[in-house]
Amino acid sequence: MSIARTLSRNARRAVAVALVAGAGIALLPHAVHAQAVLPALAIKTAKNGAQTYSLTIQILILMTVLTLLPAILLAMTAFTRIIIVLSILRQALGMTTTPSNQVLTSLALFLTFFVMSSTLNQAYTNGVQPYLAGQIAGAVAVDRSVAPLKRFMLAQTRADDLRLFTRLSGSPGFANPDAVPLSVLIPTFMTSELKTAFQIGFMIYIPFVVIDLVVASVLMSMGMMMLSPMLVSLPFKIMLFVLVDGWTLLLGTLAASFHR
């Protein structure tokens, strides 16, 4: 029950942090130059007494940010690496539908909350909580909420990838890691995550390929060329994965790979 409550609390904090960060990214240029707060709902009364209602541009931007919220969560967290490695594992085992996509996604999502718990707690404590209490302004809350996420992404980012996207952005360079904007950091982080995920997936794939080769060689030597090697090797691969406690090793290695 305590684990479930912790995951639920982390999920709520993740949504709150993403909402503040995403809304701030979209509204920050407007907030810097705004002199007055516009009403969320504008009511216009015609000469005949009829009233019309219209939403302000801030509400439209906020609705757009809510639509992009899943993409924001995926692009700035550990989800990308985890889901790719789990998908490669399923392919290496030779099972295209087991575990199902729903199971893999749920496992990757909750493992992401576990890995990101410290980062989300910092973002919530430093940015979201003071903002909800009315102690700091929205722009300050955005900066404080995004700062832990930037530190997490920079810790997983390769220097070569960062130099590449810095050059593509036309910037001469950045004085310190905190000066790297999200427009450069997010694609750099995702590129590094893809490379790391495929490296881990390659190491996972090797023992299963060896089993497929051994089974195929044995079947060919016995003259049973019409029998699919994948059909025979599947139970051996499952047995090997269970005997070495594969799920614990894989998930533990994935979680530990973010704390380097």
PDB file of C-alpha atoms in Angstrom:
ATOM      1  CA  MET A   1       0.000   0.000   0.000  1.00  0.00           C
ATOM      2  CA  SER A   2       2.868   2.410   0.825  1.00  0.00           C
ATOM      3  CA  ILE A   3       4.439   1.739  -2.597  1.00  0.00           C
ATOM      4  CA  ALA A   4       1.118   2.407  -4.302  1.00  0.00           C
ATOM      5  CA  ARG A   5       0.657   5.653  -2.386  1.00  0.00           C
ATOM      6  CA  THR A   6       4.222   6.716  -3.263  1.00  0.00           C
ATOM      7  CA  LEU A   7       3.672   6.009  -6.953  1.00  0.00           C
ATOM      8  CA  SER A   8       0.349   7.839  -6.878  1.00  0.00           C
ATOM      9  CA  ARG A   9       1.947  10.846  -5.181  1.00  0.00           C
ATOM     10  CA  ASN A  10       4.794  10.853  -7.700  1.00  0.00           C
ATOM     11  CA  ALA A  11       2.267  10.660 -10.532  1.00  0.00           C
ATOM     12  CA  ARG A  12       0.375  13.675  -9.211  1.00  0.00           C
ATOM     13  CA  ARG A  13       3.612  15.588  -8.782  1.00  0.00           C
ATOM     14  CA  ALA A  14       4.725  14.660 -12.287  1.00  0.00           C
ATOM     15  CA  VAL A  15       1.494  15.987 -13.761  1.00  0.00           C
ATOM     16  CA  ALA A  16       1.733  19.175 -11.697  1.00  0.00           C
ATOM     17  CA  VAL A  17       5.365  19.737 -12.667  1.00  0.00           C
ATOM     18  CA  ALA A  18       4.656  19.054 -16.332  1.00  0.00           C
ATOM     19  CA  LEU A  19       1.672  21.400 -16.308  1.00  0.00           C
ATOM     20  CA  VAL A  20       3.654  24.238 -14.754  1.00  0.00           C
ATOM     21  CA  ALA A  21       6.707  23.618 -16.926  1.00  0.00           C
ATOM     22  CA  GLY A  22       4.740  23.143 -20.138  1.00  0.00           C
ATOM     23  CA  ALA A  23       2.506  26.123 -19.530  1.00  0.00           C
ATOM     24  CA  GLY A  24       5.521  28.209 -18.611  1.00  0.00           C
ATOM     25  CA  ILE A  25       7.399  27.242 -21.762  1.00  0.00           C
ATOM     26  CA  ALA A  26       4.446  28.283 -23.877  1.00  0.00           C
ATOM     27  CA  LEU A  27       3.444  31.385 -21.913  1.00  0.00           C
ATOM     28  CA  LEU A  28       6.817  32.674 -20.721  1.00  0.00           C
ATOM     29  CA  PRO A  29       7.381  35.074 -23.643  1.00  0.00           C
ATOM     30  CA  HIS A  30       3.918  36.522 -23.085  1.00  0.00           C
ATOM     31  CA  ALA A  31       4.348  36.708 -19.320  1.00  0.00           C
ATOM     32  CA  VAL A  32       7.569  38.680 -19.589  1.00  0.00           C
ATOM     33  CA  HIS A  33       5.954  41.463 -21.606  1.00  0.00           C
ATOM     34  CA  ALA A  34       2.465  41.353 -20.120  1.00  0.00           C
ATOM     35  CA  GLN A  35       1.437  44.363 -18.057  1.00  0.00           C
ATOM     36  CA  ALA A  36      -1.953  43.095 -16.914  1.00  0.00           C
ATOM     37  CA  VAL A  37      -3.652  39.768 -16.535  1.00  0.00           C
ATOM     38  CA  LEU A  38      -6.309  39.183 -19.150  1.00  0.00           C
ATOM     39  CA  PRO A  39      -9.547  37.504 -18.087  1.00  0.00           C
ATOM     40  CA  ALA A  40      -9.888  33.851 -19.023  1.00  0.00           C
ATOM     41  CA  LEU A  41     -13.421  34.381 -20.355  1.00  0.00           C
ATOM     42  CA  ALA A  42     -14.393  37.556 -22.205  1.00  0.00           C
ATOM     43  CA  ILE A  43     -18.086  38.503 -22.253  1.00  0.00           C
ATOM     44  CA  LYS A  44     -19.310  40.983 -24.845  1.00  0.00           C
ATOM     45  CA  THR A  45     -22.775  42.545 -24.667  1.00  0.00           C
ATOM     46  CA  ALA A  46     -24.394  43.749 -27.883  1.00  0.00           C
ATOM     47  CA  LYS A  47     -26.734  46.736 -28.158  1.00  0.00           C
ATOM     48  CA  ASN A  48     -29.760  44.454 -28.121  1.00  0.00           C
ATOM     49  CA  GLY A  49     -28.622  42.893 -24.858  1.00  0.00           C
ATOM     50  CA  ALA A  50     -27.325  39.644 -26.380  1.00  0.00           C
ATOM     51  CA  GLN A  51     -24.115  38.308 -24.845  1.00  0.00           C
ATOM     52  CA  THR A  52     -21.298  36.433 -26.596  1.00  0.00           C
ATOM     53  CA  TYR A  53     -18.489  34.555 -24.908  1.00  0.00           C
ATOM     54  CA  SER A  54     -14.914  34.129 -26.134  1.00  0.00           C
ATOM     55  CA  LEU A  55     -11.777  32.538 -24.666  1.00  0.00           C
ATOM     56  CA  THR A  56      -8.532  34.473 -24.451  1.00  0.00           C
ATOM     57  CA  ILE A  57      -5.396  33.407 -26.267  1.00  0.00           C
ATOM     58  CA  GLN A  58      -3.810  32.262 -22.976  1.00  0.00           C
ATOM     59  CA  ILE A  59      -6.512  29.634 -22.517  1.00  0.00           C
ATOM     60  CA  LEU A  60      -6.021  28.395 -26.068  1.00  0.00           C
ATOM     61  CA  ILE A  61      -2.285  28.088 -25.485  1.00  0.00           C
ATOM     62  CA  LEU A  62      -2.886  26.240 -22.215  1.00  0.00           C
ATOM     63  CA  MET A  63      -5.227  23.793 -23.976  1.00  0.00           C
ATOM     64  CA  THR A  64      -2.544  23.195 -26.590  1.00  0.00           C
ATOM     65  CA  VAL A  65       0.020  22.529 -23.851  1.00  0.00           C
ATOM     66  CA  LEU A  66      -2.336  19.994 -22.240  1.00  0.00           C
ATOM     67  CA  THR A  67      -2.589  18.235 -25.604  1.00  0.00           C
ATOM     68  CA  LEU A  68       1.203  18.079 -25.834  1.00  0.00           C
ATOM     69  CA  LEU A  69       1.596  17.008 -22.196  1.00  0.00           C
ATOM     70  CA  PRO A  70       2.253  13.295 -22.998  1.00  0.00           C
ATOM     71  CA  ALA A  71       4.956  14.278 -25.467  1.00  0.00           C
ATOM     72  CA  ILE A  72       6.521  16.608 -22.891  1.00  0.00           C
ATOM     73  CA  LEU A  73       6.572  13.836 -20.294  1.00  0.00           C
ATOM     74  CA  LEU A  74       8.099  11.334 -22.727  1.00  0.00           C
ATOM     75  CA  ALA A  75      10.723  13.735 -24.053  1.00  0.00           C
ATOM     76  CA  MET A  76      12.056  14.891 -20.665  1.00  0.00           C
ATOM     77  CA  THR A  77      11.998  11.689 -18.605  1.00  0.00           C
ATOM     78  CA  ALA A  78      13.470   8.190 -18.543  1.00  0.00           C
ATOM     79  CA  PHE A  79      10.496   6.685 -20.379  1.00  0.00           C
ATOM     80  CA  THR A  80      12.126   6.601 -23.825  1.00  0.00           C
ATOM     81  CA  ARG A  81      15.066   4.408 -22.812  1.00  0.00           C
ATOM     82  CA  ILE A  82      12.947   2.041 -20.739  1.00  0.00           C
ATOM     83  CA  ILE A  83      10.225   1.375 -23.303  1.00  0.00           C
ATOM     84  CA  ILE A  84      12.747   0.800 -26.121  1.00  0.00           C
ATOM     85  CA  VAL A  85      14.745  -1.716 -24.071  1.00  0.00           C
ATOM     86  CA  LEU A  86      11.582  -3.580 -23.070  1.00  0.00           C
ATOM     87  CA  SER A  87      10.434  -3.703 -26.696  1.00  0.00           C
ATOM     88  CA  ILE A  88      13.819  -5.052 -27.812  1.00  0.00           C
ATOM     89  CA  LEU A  89      13.635  -7.702 -25.091  1.00  0.00           C
ATOM     90  CA  ARG A  90      10.245  -8.865 -26.336  1.00  0.00           C
ATOM     91  CA  GLN A  91      11.584  -9.040 -29.880  1.00  0.00           C
ATOM     92  CA  ALA A  92      14.666 -10.986 -28.737  1.00  0.00           C
ATOM     93  CA  LEU A  93      12.496 -13.535 -26.978  1.00  0.00           C
ATOM     94  CA  GLY A  94      10.591 -14.056 -30.220  1.00  0.00           C
ATOM     95  CA  MET A  95       7.196 -13.099 -28.771  1.00  0.00           C
ATOM     96  CA  THR A  96       5.625 -10.285 -30.741  1.00  0.00           C
ATOM     97  CA  THR A  97       2.538  -9.805 -28.573  1.00  0.00           C
ATOM     98  CA  THR A  98       3.571 -11.081 -25.130  1.00  0.00           C
ATOM     99  CA  PRO A  99       3.891  -9.100 -22.918  1.00  0.00           C
ATOM    100  CA  SER A 100       1.291  -6.869 -24.524  1.00  0.00           C
ATOM    101  CA  ASN A 101       1.875  -3.240 -25.382  1.00  0.00           C
ATOM    102  CA  GLN A 102      -0.319  -2.190 -22.457  1.00  0.00           C
ATOM    103  CA  VAL A 103       1.771  -4.204 -20.001  1.00  0.00           C
ATOM    104  CA  LEU A 104       5.085  -2.889 -21.340  1.00  0.00           C
ATOM    105  CA  THR A 105       3.834   0.696 -21.354  1.00  0.00           C
ATOM    106  CA  SER A 106       2.501   0.436 -17.802  1.00  0.00           C
ATOM    107  CA  LEU A 107       5.734  -1.146 -16.581  1.00  0.00           C
ATOM    108  CA  ALA A 108       7.811   1.527 -18.311  1.00  0.00           C
ATOM    109  CA  LEU A 109       5.603   4.301 -16.934  1.00  0.00           C
ATOM    110  CA  PHE A 110       5.801   3.192 -13.306  1.00  0.00           C
ATOM    111  CA  LEU A 111       9.520   2.467 -13.574  1.00  0.00           C
ATOM    112  CA  THR A 112       9.882   5.992 -14.961  1.00  0.00           C
ATOM    113  CA  PHE A 113       8.105   7.376 -11.887  1.00  0.00           C
ATOM    114  CA  PHE A 114      10.482   5.348  -9.712  1.00  0.00           C
ATOM    115  CA  VAL A 115      13.584   6.631 -11.499  1.00  0.00           C
ATOM    116  CA  MET A 116      12.317  10.215 -11.658  1.00  0.00           C
ATOM    117  CA  SER A 117      10.970  10.350  -8.083  1.00  0.00           C
ATOM    118  CA  SER A 118      13.890  12.367  -6.714  1.00  0.00           C
ATOM    119  CA  THR A 119      13.828  14.806  -9.642  1.00  0.00           C
ATOM    120  CA  LEU A 120      10.059  15.227  -9.438  1.00  0.00           C
ATOM    121  CA  ASN A 121      10.217  15.795  -5.698  1.00  0.00           C
ATOM    122  CA  GLN A 122      12.784  18.560  -6.184  1.00  0.00           C
ATOM    123  CA  ALA A 123      10.737  20.193  -8.932  1.00  0.00           C
ATOM    124  CA  TYR A 124       7.560  20.005  -6.851  1.00  0.00           C
ATOM    125  CA  THR A 125       9.190  21.261  -3.643  1.00  0.00           C
ATOM    126  CA  ASN A 126      11.170  24.090  -5.230  1.00  0.00           C
ATOM    127  CA  GLY A 127       8.716  25.282  -7.863  1.00  0.00           C
ATOM    128  CA  VAL A 128       5.171  23.949  -7.814  1.00  0.00           C
ATOM    129  CA  GLN A 129       4.506  23.978  -4.078  1.00  0.00           C
ATOM    130  CA  PRO A 130       5.651  27.596  -3.471  1.00  0.00           C
ATOM    131  CA  TYR A 131       3.686  28.716  -6.547  1.00  0.00           C
ATOM    132  CA  LEU A 132       0.480  27.051  -5.366  1.00  0.00           C
ATOM    133  CA  ALA A 133       1.015  28.677  -1.956  1.00  0.00           C
ATOM    134  CA  GLY A 134       1.329  32.083  -3.620  1.00  0.00           C
ATOM    135  CA  GLN A 135       4.917  32.622  -2.456  1.00  0.00           C
ATOM    136  CA  ILE A 136       6.573  33.027  -5.869  1.00  0.00           C
ATOM    137  CA  ALA A 137       5.565  34.254  -9.310  1.00  0.00           C
ATOM    138  CA  GLY A 138       4.757  31.982 -12.223  1.00  0.00           C
ATOM    139  CA  ALA A 139       7.964  32.674 -14.147  1.00  0.00           C
ATOM    140  CA  VAL A 140      10.077  31.861 -11.070  1.00  0.00           C
ATOM    141  CA  ALA A 141       8.071  28.675 -10.490  1.00  0.00           C
ATOM    142  CA  VAL A 142       8.712  27.581 -14.068  1.00  0.00           C
ATOM    143  CA  ASP A 143      12.460  28.134 -13.734  1.00  0.00           C
ATOM    144  CA  ARG A 144      12.616  26.243 -10.441  1.00  0.00           C
ATOM    145  CA  SER A 145      10.479  23.375 -11.757  1.00  0.00           C
ATOM    146  CA  VAL A 146      12.453  22.961 -14.970  1.00  0.00           C
ATOM    147  CA  ALA A 147      15.889  23.203 -13.315  1.00  0.00           C
ATOM    148  CA  PRO A 148      15.864  19.639 -11.793  1.00  0.00           C
ATOM    149  CA  LEU A 149      14.630  18.214 -15.097  1.00  0.00           C
ATOM    150  CA  LYS A 150      17.453  19.994 -16.944  1.00  0.00           C
ATOM    151  CA  ARG A 151      20.014  18.586 -14.501  1.00  0.00           C
ATOM    152  CA  PHE A 152      18.614  15.087 -15.019  1.00  0.00           C
ATOM    153  CA  MET A 153      18.718  15.405 -18.810  1.00  0.00           C
ATOM    154  CA  LEU A 154      22.223  16.887 -18.804  1.00  0.00           C
ATOM    155  CA  ALA A 155      23.468  13.977 -16.672  1.00  0.00           C
ATOM    156  CA  GLN A 156      22.274  11.527 -19.364  1.00  0.00           C
ATOM    157  CA  THR A 157      23.402  13.590 -22.355  1.00  0.00           C
ATOM    158  CA  ARG A 158      26.546  12.885 -24.331  1.00  0.00           C
ATOM    159  CA  ALA A 159      28.935  15.734 -25.001  1.00  0.00           C
ATOM    160  CA  ASP A 160      29.157  14.880 -28.722  1.00  0.00           C
ATOM    161  CA  ASP A 161      25.381  15.064 -29.119  1.00  0.00           C
ATOM    162  CA  LEU A 162      25.250  18.362 -27.244  1.00  0.00           C
ATOM    163  CA  ARG A 163      27.951  19.850 -29.470  1.00  0.00           C
ATOM    164  CA  LEU A 164      26.080  18.654 -32.566  1.00  0.00           C
ATOM    165  CA  PHE A 165      22.774  20.288 -31.672  1.00  0.00           C
ATOM    166  CA  THR A 166      24.538  23.396 -30.390  1.00  0.00           C
ATOM    167  CA  ARG A 167      26.195  23.771 -33.777  1.00  0.00           C
ATOM    168  CA  LEU A 168      22.910  23.084 -35.607  1.00  0.00           C
ATOM    169  CA  SER A 169      21.166  25.743 -33.545  1.00  0.00           C
ATOM    170  CA  GLY A 170      23.698  28.329 -34.725  1.00  0.00           C
ATOM    171  CA  SER A 171      24.893  29.114 -31.222  1.00  0.00           C
ATOM    172  CA  PRO A 172      28.620  29.614 -30.609  1.00  0.00           C
ATOM    173  CA  GLY A 173      28.349  27.737 -27.329  1.00  0.00           C
ATOM    174  CA  PHE A 174      27.089  28.041 -23.792  1.00  0.00           C
ATOM    175  CA  ALA A 175      28.979  29.336 -20.780  1.00  0.00           C
ATOM    176  CA  ASN A 176      27.697  26.591 -18.455  1.00  0.00           C
ATOM    177  CA  PRO A 177      25.261  23.663 -18.564  1.00  0.00           C
ATOM    178  CA  ASP A 178      22.500  25.756 -16.965  1.00  0.00           C
ATOM    179  CA  ALA A 179      22.611  28.100 -19.954  1.00  0.00           C
ATOM    180  CA  VAL A 180      21.611  25.348 -22.411  1.00  0.00           C
ATOM    181  CA  PRO A 181      18.037  26.085 -23.560  1.00  0.00           C
ATOM    182  CA  LEU A 182      15.376  23.396 -23.668  1.00  0.00           C
ATOM    183  CA  SER A 183      15.110  23.760 -27.451  1.00  0.00           C
ATOM    184  CA  VAL A 184      18.658  22.356 -27.676  1.00  0.00           C
ATOM    185  CA  LEU A 185      18.656  20.104 -24.614  1.00  0.00           C
ATOM    186  CA  ILE A 186      15.515  18.080 -25.348  1.00  0.00           C
ATOM    187  CA  PRO A 187      16.547  16.754 -28.824  1.00  0.00           C
ATOM    188  CA  THR A 188      20.064  16.171 -27.482  1.00  0.00           C
ATOM    189  CA  PHE A 189      18.695  14.191 -24.539  1.00  0.00           C
ATOM    190  CA  MET A 190      16.413  12.085 -26.728  1.00  0.00           C
ATOM    191  CA  THR A 191      19.231  11.305 -29.176  1.00  0.00           C
ATOM    192  CA  SER A 192      21.486  10.191 -26.328  1.00  0.00           C
ATOM    193  CA  GLU A 193      18.668   8.105 -24.855  1.00  0.00           C
ATOM    194  CA  LEU A 194      18.076   6.335 -28.168  1.00  0.00           C
ATOM    195  CA  LYS A 195      21.763   5.466 -28.468  1.00  0.00           C
ATOM    196  CA  THR A 196      21.941   4.185 -24.889  1.00  0.00           C
ATOM    197  CA  ALA A 197      18.751   2.160 -25.302  1.00  0.00           C
ATOM    198  CA  PHE A 198      20.045   0.435 -28.423  1.00  0.00           C
ATOM    199  CA  GLN A 199      23.367  -0.324 -26.737  1.00  0.00           C
ATOM    200  CA  ILE A 200      21.552  -2.016 -23.850  1.00  0.00           C
ATOM    201  CA  GLY A 201      19.269  -3.794 -26.307  1.00  0.00           C
ATOM    202  CA  PHE A 202      22.258  -5.129 -28.238  1.00  0.00           C
ATOM    203  CA  MET A 203      23.694  -6.690 -25.085  1.00  0.00           C
ATOM    204  CA  ILE A 204      20.315  -8.257 -24.300  1.00  0.00           C
ATOM    205  CA  TYR A 205      19.914  -9.660 -27.804  1.00  0.00           C
ATOM    206  CA  ILE A 206      23.237 -11.554 -27.946  1.00  0.00           C
ATOM    207  CA  PRO A 207      22.444 -14.577 -25.687  1.00  0.00           C
ATOM    208  CA  PHE A 208      19.095 -15.141 -27.394  1.00  0.00           C
ATOM    209  CA  VAL A 209      20.714 -15.040 -30.838  1.00  0.00           C
ATOM    210  CA  VAL A 210      23.206 -17.669 -29.636  1.00  0.00           C
ATOM    211  CA  ILE A 211      20.339 -19.935 -28.582  1.00  0.00           C
ATOM    212  CA  ASP A 212      18.671 -19.471 -31.991  1.00  0.00           C
ATOM    213  CA  LEU A 213      21.924 -20.366 -33.771  1.00  0.00           C
ATOM    214  CA  VAL A 214      22.481 -23.483 -31.657  1.00  0.00           C
ATOM    215  CA  VAL A 215      18.926 -24.711 -32.154  1.00  0.00           C
ATOM    216  CA  ALA A 216      19.057 -24.016 -35.907  1.00  0.00           C
ATOM    217  CA  SER A 217      22.367 -25.926 -36.222  1.00  0.00           C
ATOM    218  CA  VAL A 218      21.008 -28.912 -34.277  1.00  0.00           C
ATOM    219  CA  LEU A 219      17.824 -29.075 -36.346  1.00  0.00           C
ATOM    220  CA  MET A 220      19.777 -28.838 -39.592  1.00  0.00           C
ATOM    221  CA  SER A 221      22.168 -31.598 -38.524  1.00  0.00           C
ATOM    222  CA  MET A 222      19.162 -33.808 -37.725  1.00  0.00           C
ATOM    223  CA  GLY A 223      17.640 -33.104 -41.124  1.00  0.00           C
ATOM    224  CA  MET A 224      14.616 -31.352 -39.640  1.00  0.00           C
ATOM    225  CA  MET A 225      14.831 -28.347 -41.921  1.00  0.00           C
ATOM    226  CA  MET A 226      11.065 -27.977 -42.213  1.00  0.00           C
ATOM    227  CA  LEU A 227      10.710 -27.306 -38.472  1.00  0.00           C
ATOM    228  CA  SER A 228      10.991 -23.637 -37.533  1.00  0.00           C
ATOM    229  CA  PRO A 229      14.004 -22.995 -35.261  1.00  0.00           C
ATOM    230  CA  MET A 230      12.121 -20.115 -33.606  1.00  0.00           C
ATOM    231  CA  LEU A 231       9.399 -22.519 -32.486  1.00  0.00           C
ATOM    232  CA  VAL A 232      11.918 -24.819 -30.804  1.00  0.00           C
ATOM    233  CA  SER A 233      14.174 -22.139 -29.341  1.00  0.00           C
ATOM    234  CA  LEU A 234      11.342 -20.139 -27.747  1.00  0.00           C
ATOM    235  CA  PRO A 235      10.895 -22.350 -24.646  1.00  0.00           C
ATOM    236  CA  PHE A 236      14.678 -22.489 -24.130  1.00  0.00           C
ATOM    237  CA  LYS A 237      14.914 -18.692 -24.272  1.00  0.00           C
ATOM    238  CA  ILE A 238      12.040 -18.316 -21.816  1.00  0.00           C
ATOM    239  CA  MET A 239      13.617 -20.889 -19.498  1.00  0.00           C
ATOM    240  CA  LEU A 240      17.004 -19.110 -19.641  1.00  0.00           C
ATOM    241  CA  PHE A 241      15.400 -15.747 -18.941  1.00  0.00           C
ATOM    242  CA  VAL A 242      13.478 -17.117 -15.955  1.00  0.00           C
ATOM    243  CA  LEU A 243      16.428 -19.055 -14.506  1.00  0.00           C
ATOM    244  CA  VAL A 244      18.693 -15.995 -14.429  1.00  0.00           C
ATOM    245  CA  ASP A 245      15.859 -13.886 -12.934  1.00  0.00           C
ATOM    246  CA  GLY A 246      15.867 -11.773 -16.056  1.00  0.00           C
ATOM    247  CA  TRP A 247      13.160  -9.287 -15.108  1.00  0.00           C
ATOM    248  CA  THR A 248      14.890  -8.335 -11.865  1.00  0.00           C
ATOM    249  CA  LEU A 249      18.264  -8.020 -13.579  1.00  0.00           C
ATOM    250  CA  LEU A 250      16.887  -5.995 -16.476  1.00  0.00           C
ATOM    251  CA  LEU A 251      14.748  -3.589 -14.482  1.00  0.00           C
ATOM    252  CA  GLY A 252      17.457  -3.155 -11.849  1.00  0.00           C
ATOM    253  CA  THR A 253      20.057  -2.439 -14.526  1.00  0.00           C
ATOM    254  CA  LEU A 254      17.742   0.040 -16.248  1.00  0.00           C
ATOM    255  CA  ALA A 255      17.040   1.893 -13.018  1.00  0.00           C
ATOM    256  CA  ALA A 256      20.730   1.943 -12.070  1.00  0.00           C
ATOM    257  CA  SER A 257      21.779   3.186 -15.524  1.00  0.00           C
ATOM    258  CA  PHE A 258      20.260   6.615 -14.763  1.00  0.00           C
ATOM    259  CA  HIS A 259      22.288   7.096 -11.569  1.00  0.00           C
ATOM    260  CA  ARG A 260      25.821   7.395 -12.861  1.00  0.00           C
TER     261      ARG A 260
END
